[in-house]
Coordinates of C-alpha atoms and ligand atoms in Angstrom, one line a residue:
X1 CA 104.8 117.5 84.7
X2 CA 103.1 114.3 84.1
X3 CA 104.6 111.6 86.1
X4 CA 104.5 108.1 87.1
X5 CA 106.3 106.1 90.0
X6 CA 106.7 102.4 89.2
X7 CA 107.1 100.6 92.3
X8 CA 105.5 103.0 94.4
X9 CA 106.6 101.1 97.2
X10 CA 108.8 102.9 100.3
X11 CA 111.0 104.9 98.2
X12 CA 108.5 105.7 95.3
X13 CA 105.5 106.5 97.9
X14 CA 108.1 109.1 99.4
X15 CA 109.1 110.7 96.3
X16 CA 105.6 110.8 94.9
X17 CA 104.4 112.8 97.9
X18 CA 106.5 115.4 97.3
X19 CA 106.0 115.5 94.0
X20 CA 102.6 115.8 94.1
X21 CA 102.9 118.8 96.8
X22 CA 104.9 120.2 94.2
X23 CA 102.6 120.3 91.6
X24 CA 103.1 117.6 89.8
X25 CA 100.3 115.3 88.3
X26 CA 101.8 112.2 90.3
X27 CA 100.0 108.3 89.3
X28 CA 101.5 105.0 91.5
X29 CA 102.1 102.2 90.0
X30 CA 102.5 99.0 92.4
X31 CA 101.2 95.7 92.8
X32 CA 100.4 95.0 96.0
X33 CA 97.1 95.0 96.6
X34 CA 96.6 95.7 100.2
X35 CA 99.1 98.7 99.8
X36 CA 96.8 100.1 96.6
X37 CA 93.7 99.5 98.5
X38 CA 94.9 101.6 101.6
X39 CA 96.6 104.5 100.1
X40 CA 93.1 104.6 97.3
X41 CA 90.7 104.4 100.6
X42 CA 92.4 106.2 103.8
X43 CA 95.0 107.9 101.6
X44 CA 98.8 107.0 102.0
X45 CA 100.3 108.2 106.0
X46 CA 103.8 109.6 106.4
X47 CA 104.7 109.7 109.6
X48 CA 108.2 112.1 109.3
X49 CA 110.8 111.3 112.6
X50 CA 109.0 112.6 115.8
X51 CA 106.2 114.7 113.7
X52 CA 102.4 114.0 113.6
X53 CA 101.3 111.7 110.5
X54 CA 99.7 113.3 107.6
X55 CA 97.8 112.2 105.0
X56 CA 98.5 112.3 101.0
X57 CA 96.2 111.5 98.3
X58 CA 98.4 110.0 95.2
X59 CA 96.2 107.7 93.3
X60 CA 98.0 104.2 92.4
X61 CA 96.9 101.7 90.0
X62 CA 98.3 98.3 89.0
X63 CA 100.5 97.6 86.1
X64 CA 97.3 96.6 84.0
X65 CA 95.3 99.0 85.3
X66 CA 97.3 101.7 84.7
X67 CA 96.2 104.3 81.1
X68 CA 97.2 107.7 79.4
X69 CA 100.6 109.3 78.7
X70 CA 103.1 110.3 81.2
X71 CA 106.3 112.8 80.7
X72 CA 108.4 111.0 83.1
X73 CA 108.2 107.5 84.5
X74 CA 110.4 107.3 87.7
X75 CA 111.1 103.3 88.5
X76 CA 111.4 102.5 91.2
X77 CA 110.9 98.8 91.5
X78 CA 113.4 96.5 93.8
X79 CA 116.5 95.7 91.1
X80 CA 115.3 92.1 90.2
X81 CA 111.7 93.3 89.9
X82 CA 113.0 96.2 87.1
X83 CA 112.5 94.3 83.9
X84 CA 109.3 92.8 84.6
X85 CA 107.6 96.2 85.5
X86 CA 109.0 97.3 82.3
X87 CA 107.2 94.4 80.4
X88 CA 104.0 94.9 82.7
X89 CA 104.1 98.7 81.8
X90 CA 105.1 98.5 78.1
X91 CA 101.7 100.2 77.1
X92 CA 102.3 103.6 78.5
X93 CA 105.6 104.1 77.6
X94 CA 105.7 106.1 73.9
X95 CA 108.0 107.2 72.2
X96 CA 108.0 110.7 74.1
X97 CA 108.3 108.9 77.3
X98 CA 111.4 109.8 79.8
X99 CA 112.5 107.2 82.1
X100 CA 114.3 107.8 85.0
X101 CA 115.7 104.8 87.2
X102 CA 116.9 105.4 91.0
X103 CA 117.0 101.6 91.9
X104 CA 119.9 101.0 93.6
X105 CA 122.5 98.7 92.8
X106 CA 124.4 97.4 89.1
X107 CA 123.0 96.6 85.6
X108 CA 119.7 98.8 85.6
X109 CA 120.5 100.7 82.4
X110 CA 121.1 97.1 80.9
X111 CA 117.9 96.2 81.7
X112 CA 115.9 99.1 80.2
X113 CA 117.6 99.6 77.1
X114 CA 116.3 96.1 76.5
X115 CA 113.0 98.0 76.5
X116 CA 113.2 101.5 75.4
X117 CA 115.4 103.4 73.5
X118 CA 118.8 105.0 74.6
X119 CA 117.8 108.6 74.5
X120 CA 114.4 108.1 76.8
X121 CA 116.7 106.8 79.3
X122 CA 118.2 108.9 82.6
X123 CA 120.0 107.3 85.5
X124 CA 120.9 108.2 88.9
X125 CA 121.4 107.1 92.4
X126 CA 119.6 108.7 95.5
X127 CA 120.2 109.2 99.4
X128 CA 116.9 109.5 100.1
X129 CA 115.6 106.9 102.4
X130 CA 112.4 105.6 103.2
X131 CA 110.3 102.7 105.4
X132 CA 107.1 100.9 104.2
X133 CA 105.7 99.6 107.8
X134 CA 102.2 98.5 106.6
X135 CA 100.0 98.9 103.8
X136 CA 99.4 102.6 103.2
X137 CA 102.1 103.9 105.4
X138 CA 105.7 105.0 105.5
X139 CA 107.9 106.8 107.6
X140 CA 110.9 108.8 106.9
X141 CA 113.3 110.4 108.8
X142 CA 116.1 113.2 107.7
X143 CA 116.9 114.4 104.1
X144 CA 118.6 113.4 100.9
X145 CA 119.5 114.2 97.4
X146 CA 119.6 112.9 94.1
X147 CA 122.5 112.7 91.1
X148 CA 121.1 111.8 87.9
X149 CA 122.4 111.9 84.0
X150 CA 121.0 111.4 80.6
X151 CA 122.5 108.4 79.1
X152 CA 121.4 109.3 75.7
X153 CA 119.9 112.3 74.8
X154 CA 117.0 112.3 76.9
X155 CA 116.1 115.8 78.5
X156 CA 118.2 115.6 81.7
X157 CA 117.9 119.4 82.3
X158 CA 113.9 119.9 82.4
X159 CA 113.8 116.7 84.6
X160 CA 116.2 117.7 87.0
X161 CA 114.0 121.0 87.8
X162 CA 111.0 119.3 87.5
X163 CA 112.4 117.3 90.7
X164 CA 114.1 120.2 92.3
X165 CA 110.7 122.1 91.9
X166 CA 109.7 119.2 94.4
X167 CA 113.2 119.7 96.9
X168 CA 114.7 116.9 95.8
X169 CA 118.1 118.6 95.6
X170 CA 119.0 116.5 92.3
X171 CA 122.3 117.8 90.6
X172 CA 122.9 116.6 86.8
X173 CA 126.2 114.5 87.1
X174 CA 128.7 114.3 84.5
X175 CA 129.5 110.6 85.0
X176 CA 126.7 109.2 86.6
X177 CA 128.6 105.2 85.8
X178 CA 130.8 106.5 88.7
X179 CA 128.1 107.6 90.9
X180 CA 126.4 104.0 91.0
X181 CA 129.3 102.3 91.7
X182 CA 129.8 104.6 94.4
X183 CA 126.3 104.3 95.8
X184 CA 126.7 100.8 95.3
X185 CA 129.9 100.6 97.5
X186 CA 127.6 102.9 100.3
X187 CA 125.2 100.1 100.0
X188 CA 127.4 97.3 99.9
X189 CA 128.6 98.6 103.5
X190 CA 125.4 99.4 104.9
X191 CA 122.8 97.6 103.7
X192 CA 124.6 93.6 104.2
X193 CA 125.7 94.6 107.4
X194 CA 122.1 96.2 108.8
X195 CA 121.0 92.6 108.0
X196 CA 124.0 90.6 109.5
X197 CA 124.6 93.0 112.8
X198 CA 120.3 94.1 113.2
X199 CA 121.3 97.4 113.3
X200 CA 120.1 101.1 111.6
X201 CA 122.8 102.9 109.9
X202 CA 123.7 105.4 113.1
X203 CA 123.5 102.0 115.4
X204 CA 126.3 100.3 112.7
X205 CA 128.2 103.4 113.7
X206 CA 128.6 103.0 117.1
X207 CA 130.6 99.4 116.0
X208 CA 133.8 99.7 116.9
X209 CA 135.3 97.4 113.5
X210 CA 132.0 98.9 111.9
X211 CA 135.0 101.1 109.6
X212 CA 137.4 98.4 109.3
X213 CA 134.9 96.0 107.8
X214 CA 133.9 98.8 105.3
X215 CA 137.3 99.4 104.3
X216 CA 137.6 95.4 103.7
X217 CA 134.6 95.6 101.2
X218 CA 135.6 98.5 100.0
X219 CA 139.1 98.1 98.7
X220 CA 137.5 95.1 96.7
X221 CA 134.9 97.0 95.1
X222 CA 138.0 99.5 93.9
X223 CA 140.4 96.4 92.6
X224 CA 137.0 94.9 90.8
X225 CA 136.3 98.8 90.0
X226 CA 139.7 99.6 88.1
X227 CA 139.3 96.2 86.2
X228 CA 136.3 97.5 84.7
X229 CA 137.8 101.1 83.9
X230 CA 135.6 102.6 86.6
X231 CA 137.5 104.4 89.5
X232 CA 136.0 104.0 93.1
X233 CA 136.9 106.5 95.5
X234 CA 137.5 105.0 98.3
X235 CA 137.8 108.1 100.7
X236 CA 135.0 110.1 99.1
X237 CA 132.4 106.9 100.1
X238 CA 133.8 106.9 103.4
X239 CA 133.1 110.5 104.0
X240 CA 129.7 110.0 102.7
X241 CA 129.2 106.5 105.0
X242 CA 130.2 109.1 108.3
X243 CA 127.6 111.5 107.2
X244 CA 124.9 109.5 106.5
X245 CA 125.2 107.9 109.9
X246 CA 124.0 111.2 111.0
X247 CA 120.4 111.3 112.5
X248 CA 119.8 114.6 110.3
X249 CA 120.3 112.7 107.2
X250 CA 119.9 108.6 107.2
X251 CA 121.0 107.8 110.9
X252 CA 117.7 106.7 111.8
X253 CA 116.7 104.6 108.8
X254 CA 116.7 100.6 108.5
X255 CA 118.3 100.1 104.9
X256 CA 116.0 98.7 102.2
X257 CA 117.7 95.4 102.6
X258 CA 116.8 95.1 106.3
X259 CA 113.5 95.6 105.5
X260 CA 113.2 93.0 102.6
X261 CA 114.6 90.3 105.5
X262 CA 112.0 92.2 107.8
X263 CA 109.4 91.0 105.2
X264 CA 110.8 87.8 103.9
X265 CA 111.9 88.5 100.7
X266 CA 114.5 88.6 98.4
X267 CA 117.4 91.4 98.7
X268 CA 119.3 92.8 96.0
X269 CA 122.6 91.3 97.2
X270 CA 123.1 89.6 93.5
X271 CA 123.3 93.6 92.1
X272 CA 125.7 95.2 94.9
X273 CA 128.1 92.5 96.7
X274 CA 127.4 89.7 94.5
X275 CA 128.3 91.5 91.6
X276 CA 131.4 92.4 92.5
X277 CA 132.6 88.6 93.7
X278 CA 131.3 87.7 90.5
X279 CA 132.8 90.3 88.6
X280 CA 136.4 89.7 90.7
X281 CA 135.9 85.9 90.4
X282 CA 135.6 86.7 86.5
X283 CA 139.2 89.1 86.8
X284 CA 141.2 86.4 89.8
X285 CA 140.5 89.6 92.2
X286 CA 140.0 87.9 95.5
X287 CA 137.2 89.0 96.7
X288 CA 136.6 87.4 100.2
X289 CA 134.8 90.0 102.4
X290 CA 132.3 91.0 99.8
X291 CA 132.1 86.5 98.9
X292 CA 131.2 85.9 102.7
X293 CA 128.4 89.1 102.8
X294 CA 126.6 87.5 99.6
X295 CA 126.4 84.2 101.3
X296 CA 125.3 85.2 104.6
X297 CA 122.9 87.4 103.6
X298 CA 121.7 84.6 100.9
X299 CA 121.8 82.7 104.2
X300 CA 119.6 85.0 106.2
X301 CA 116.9 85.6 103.2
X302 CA 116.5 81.6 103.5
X303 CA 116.7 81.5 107.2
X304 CA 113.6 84.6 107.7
X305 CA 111.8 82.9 104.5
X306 CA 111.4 79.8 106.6
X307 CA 110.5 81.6 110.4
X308 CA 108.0 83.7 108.1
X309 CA 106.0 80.8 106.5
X310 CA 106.3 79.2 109.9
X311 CA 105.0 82.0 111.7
X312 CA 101.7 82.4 108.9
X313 CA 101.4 78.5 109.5
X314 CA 100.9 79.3 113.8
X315 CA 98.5 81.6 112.8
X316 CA 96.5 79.6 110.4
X317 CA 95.9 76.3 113.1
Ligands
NDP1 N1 113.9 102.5 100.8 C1 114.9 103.3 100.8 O1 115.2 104.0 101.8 C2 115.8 103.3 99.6 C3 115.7 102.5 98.6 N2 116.5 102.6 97.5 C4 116.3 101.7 96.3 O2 115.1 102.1 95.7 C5 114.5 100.9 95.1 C6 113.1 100.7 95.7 O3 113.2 100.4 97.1 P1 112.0 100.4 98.1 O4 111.1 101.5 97.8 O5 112.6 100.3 99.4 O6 111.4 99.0 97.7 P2 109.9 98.5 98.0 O7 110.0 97.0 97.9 O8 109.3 99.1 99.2 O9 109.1 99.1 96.7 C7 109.1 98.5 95.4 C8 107.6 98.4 95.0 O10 107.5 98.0 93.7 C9 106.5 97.1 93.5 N3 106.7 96.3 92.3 C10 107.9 95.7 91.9 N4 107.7 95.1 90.7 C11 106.4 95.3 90.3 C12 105.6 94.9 89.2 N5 106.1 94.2 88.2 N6 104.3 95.2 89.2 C13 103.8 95.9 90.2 N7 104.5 96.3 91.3 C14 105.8 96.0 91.4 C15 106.6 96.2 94.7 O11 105.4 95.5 94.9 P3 105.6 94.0 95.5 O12 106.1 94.1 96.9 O13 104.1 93.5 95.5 O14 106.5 93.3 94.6 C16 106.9 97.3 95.8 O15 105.7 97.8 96.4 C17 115.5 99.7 95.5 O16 116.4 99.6 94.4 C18 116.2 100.3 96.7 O17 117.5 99.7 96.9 C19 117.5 103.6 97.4 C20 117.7 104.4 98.4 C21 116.9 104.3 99.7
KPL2 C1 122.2 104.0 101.5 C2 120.8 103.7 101.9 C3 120.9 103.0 103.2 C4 120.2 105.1 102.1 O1 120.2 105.9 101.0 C5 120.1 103.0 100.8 O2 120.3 103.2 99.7 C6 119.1 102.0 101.2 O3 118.3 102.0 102.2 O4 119.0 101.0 100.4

C-alpha cells in the first residue's frame, strides 16, 4: 500500500519503520527541518530498549513539498497541530484517499470532517509508544497495539491488514467513540502526572497514591462520560494503566506530554483533562482533580517555555 505519515514525528517515525519493513511504500511528512535533513542524509536511528541502533531509510518531505497519490494517510500530528496539517496537505488528499487518525486525545474526527468526507475517514487509539531524542532519532522500548474503526464507510478491513501485515496488532473495534475516551482517560492519568511527578510510566507506579490519584480523575471522566452518553469503564482502564506500567509494554517510556515539556512546547492538555473540566463545567459535574491537572500542567508548559528561552539566551552571549 501506498502510505503517508503526517507528523512523522516520534510516533509516526516508529510506525513508518515498520511499515516500510513491511513492504509498504512509506513517505514522511513533517516540518521540522533539522529532523527532515537528518533522517534524508544519515537515515532515521532507532535505538529499541538495550539493542544496537539501526538505521531506516523513509524518505520525508514537507507539507509543500510533498506530491503523488497515497492509499492511506496515517496523521499523526500533536492534536492542536491536526487541522493545520490537513490544510497544509489538502493537495494530496483525493477523493480515493483513506485517512486514518491515531492522535491522541478528544475532537479529532471533528476536525477532519471539516476537511474530507465522512467515508475517507477511520479512527483509532494506539498503545504504541515512542521518544524523539534528536533530529533523526528515536528510541522505543516494549510493544503495543492499535483499535481502529471506520466512521463512515471507509475500507476499515484492507487497512487494518495492511497494518497488521506491518505487526501492528490493530483489531477493528465496534465502537471506537468508547475506545478514545478510554485512551483518553489512560492519558489523562499518565501523561499530566509524568509531567507534574518527573516520572516514566513504570516510575509513576512505584507511587504509593499513584492509584488513588487515578481513581480521582477517573471517576470524573465517567460522571462527564455518562453526561455525554459515552460509558467509561472505569476498571477496564485500570487494568490497562497496571499493564502498561510493565517494562515489556510502556514501563520504560516518558509519555508524549513529558516530552513536549522536555522541549518546551505546548501539550495536549486542552483535548484530554481540559476537556473534560470543560465539558463537566458545561453539565455542573465538579470536576476538581482533572481542573487542578490542566492548570498545573498549563503552569509547567509556561514555567519550561521561560527556563528554555533563557537557557538559548546563555548560549547566545
Ligand atoms: N509518542 C508516543 O509515544 C505516543 C504518542 N501518541 C499520540 O500521537 C500523536 C503524535 O505524537 P508524537 O509522535 O509523540 O508527537 P511529535 O511532536 O513527536 O510528532 C508530531 C510531528 O508532526 C509535525 N507536524 C505537526 N504539524 C505539522 C504541520 N502542519 N506541518 C508539518 N509538520 C507538522 C511536528 O513537527 P513540529 O515539531 O515542527 O511541529 C512533529 O514532528 C499525539 O497525539 C500523541 O499524543 C499516542 C501514543 C503514544
Ligand atoms: C498512554 C501513552 C503513555 C502510551 O501509549 C501515550 O499515549 C502517550 O505517550 O501519549
Amino acid at each position: 500500500m501506498k502510505i503517508a505519515i503526517a507528523g512523522f514525528g516520534a510516533l509516526g517515525s516508529r510506525l513508518g519503520v515498520k511499515l516500510q519493513t513491511a513492504g509498504h511504500e512509506v513517505t514522511g511528512i513533517d516540518g521540522w527541518p533539522a529532523h527532515i535533513a537528518a533522517i534524508n542524509t544519515n537515515g532515521l536511528t532507532v535505538v529499541h530498549d538495550d539493542l544496537p541502533p539501526k538505521k531506516y531509510f523513509v524518505p520525508v518531505v514537507t507539507p509543500k513539498e510533498v506530491t503523488g497519490e497515497f492509499d492511506l494517510i496515517i496523521l499523526l500530528t500533536k492534536t492542536p497541530q491536526l487541522d493545520r496539517m490537513l490544510t497544509d496537505i489538502a493537495p494530496i488528499i483525493t477523493q480515493k484517499t483513506q485517512l486514518l487518525v491515531l492522535s491522541n486525545g478528544l475532537g479529532n474526527i471533528e476536525v477532519i470532517e471539516k476537511h474530507v468526507a465522512r467515508d475517507q475517514i477511520l479512527a483509532g487509539v494506539t498503545l504504541w509508544t515512542s521518544s524523539l531524542v534528536k533530529p533523526g532519532e528515536i528510541h522505543t522500548t516494549g510493544t503495543g497495539s492499535i483499535k481502529l474503526q471506520a466512521i463512515g464507510h471507509a475500507d476499515a478491513i484492507s487497512v487494518a491488514a495492511a497494518l497488521n501485515k506491518a505487526g501492528l496488532n490493530v483489531e477493528i473495534t465496534q465502537d471506537v467513540l468508547t475506545a478514545i475516551w478510554h485512551k483518553a482517560g489512560i492519558n489523562s492519568v499518565l501523561n499530566p502526572l509524568s509531567v507534574l511527578l518527573n516520572a516514566n510510566i513504570s516510575e509513576f507506579g512505584t507511587a504509593g497514591n499513584g492509584m488513588d490519584l487515578a481513581l480521582h480523575i477517573l471517576d470524573e471522566i465517567q460522571k462527564v462520560g455518562a453526561t455525554q452518553g459515552v460509558k467509561v469503564d472505569i476498571t477496564g482502564i485500570m487494568n490497562d494503566l497496571t499493564d502498561l506500567l510493565k517494562p515489556e509494554n510502556a514501563g520504560n517510556h516518558y509519555p508524549s506530554m513529558y516530552q513536549d515539556i522536555q522541549n518546551g512546547k505546548r501539550t495536549e492538555i486542552d483535548f484530554l483533562n481540559g476537556f473534560f473540566a470543560k465539558i463537566g463545567r458545561q453539565e455542573h459535574i465538579d470536576t476538581p482533580f482533572n481542573a487542578l491537572v490542566t492548570a498545573l500542567v498549563h503552569a509547567k508548559e509556561d514555567i519550561e517555555r521561560v527556563k528554555l528561552a533563557k537557557k538559548q539566551e546563555t548560549f547566545e552571549i
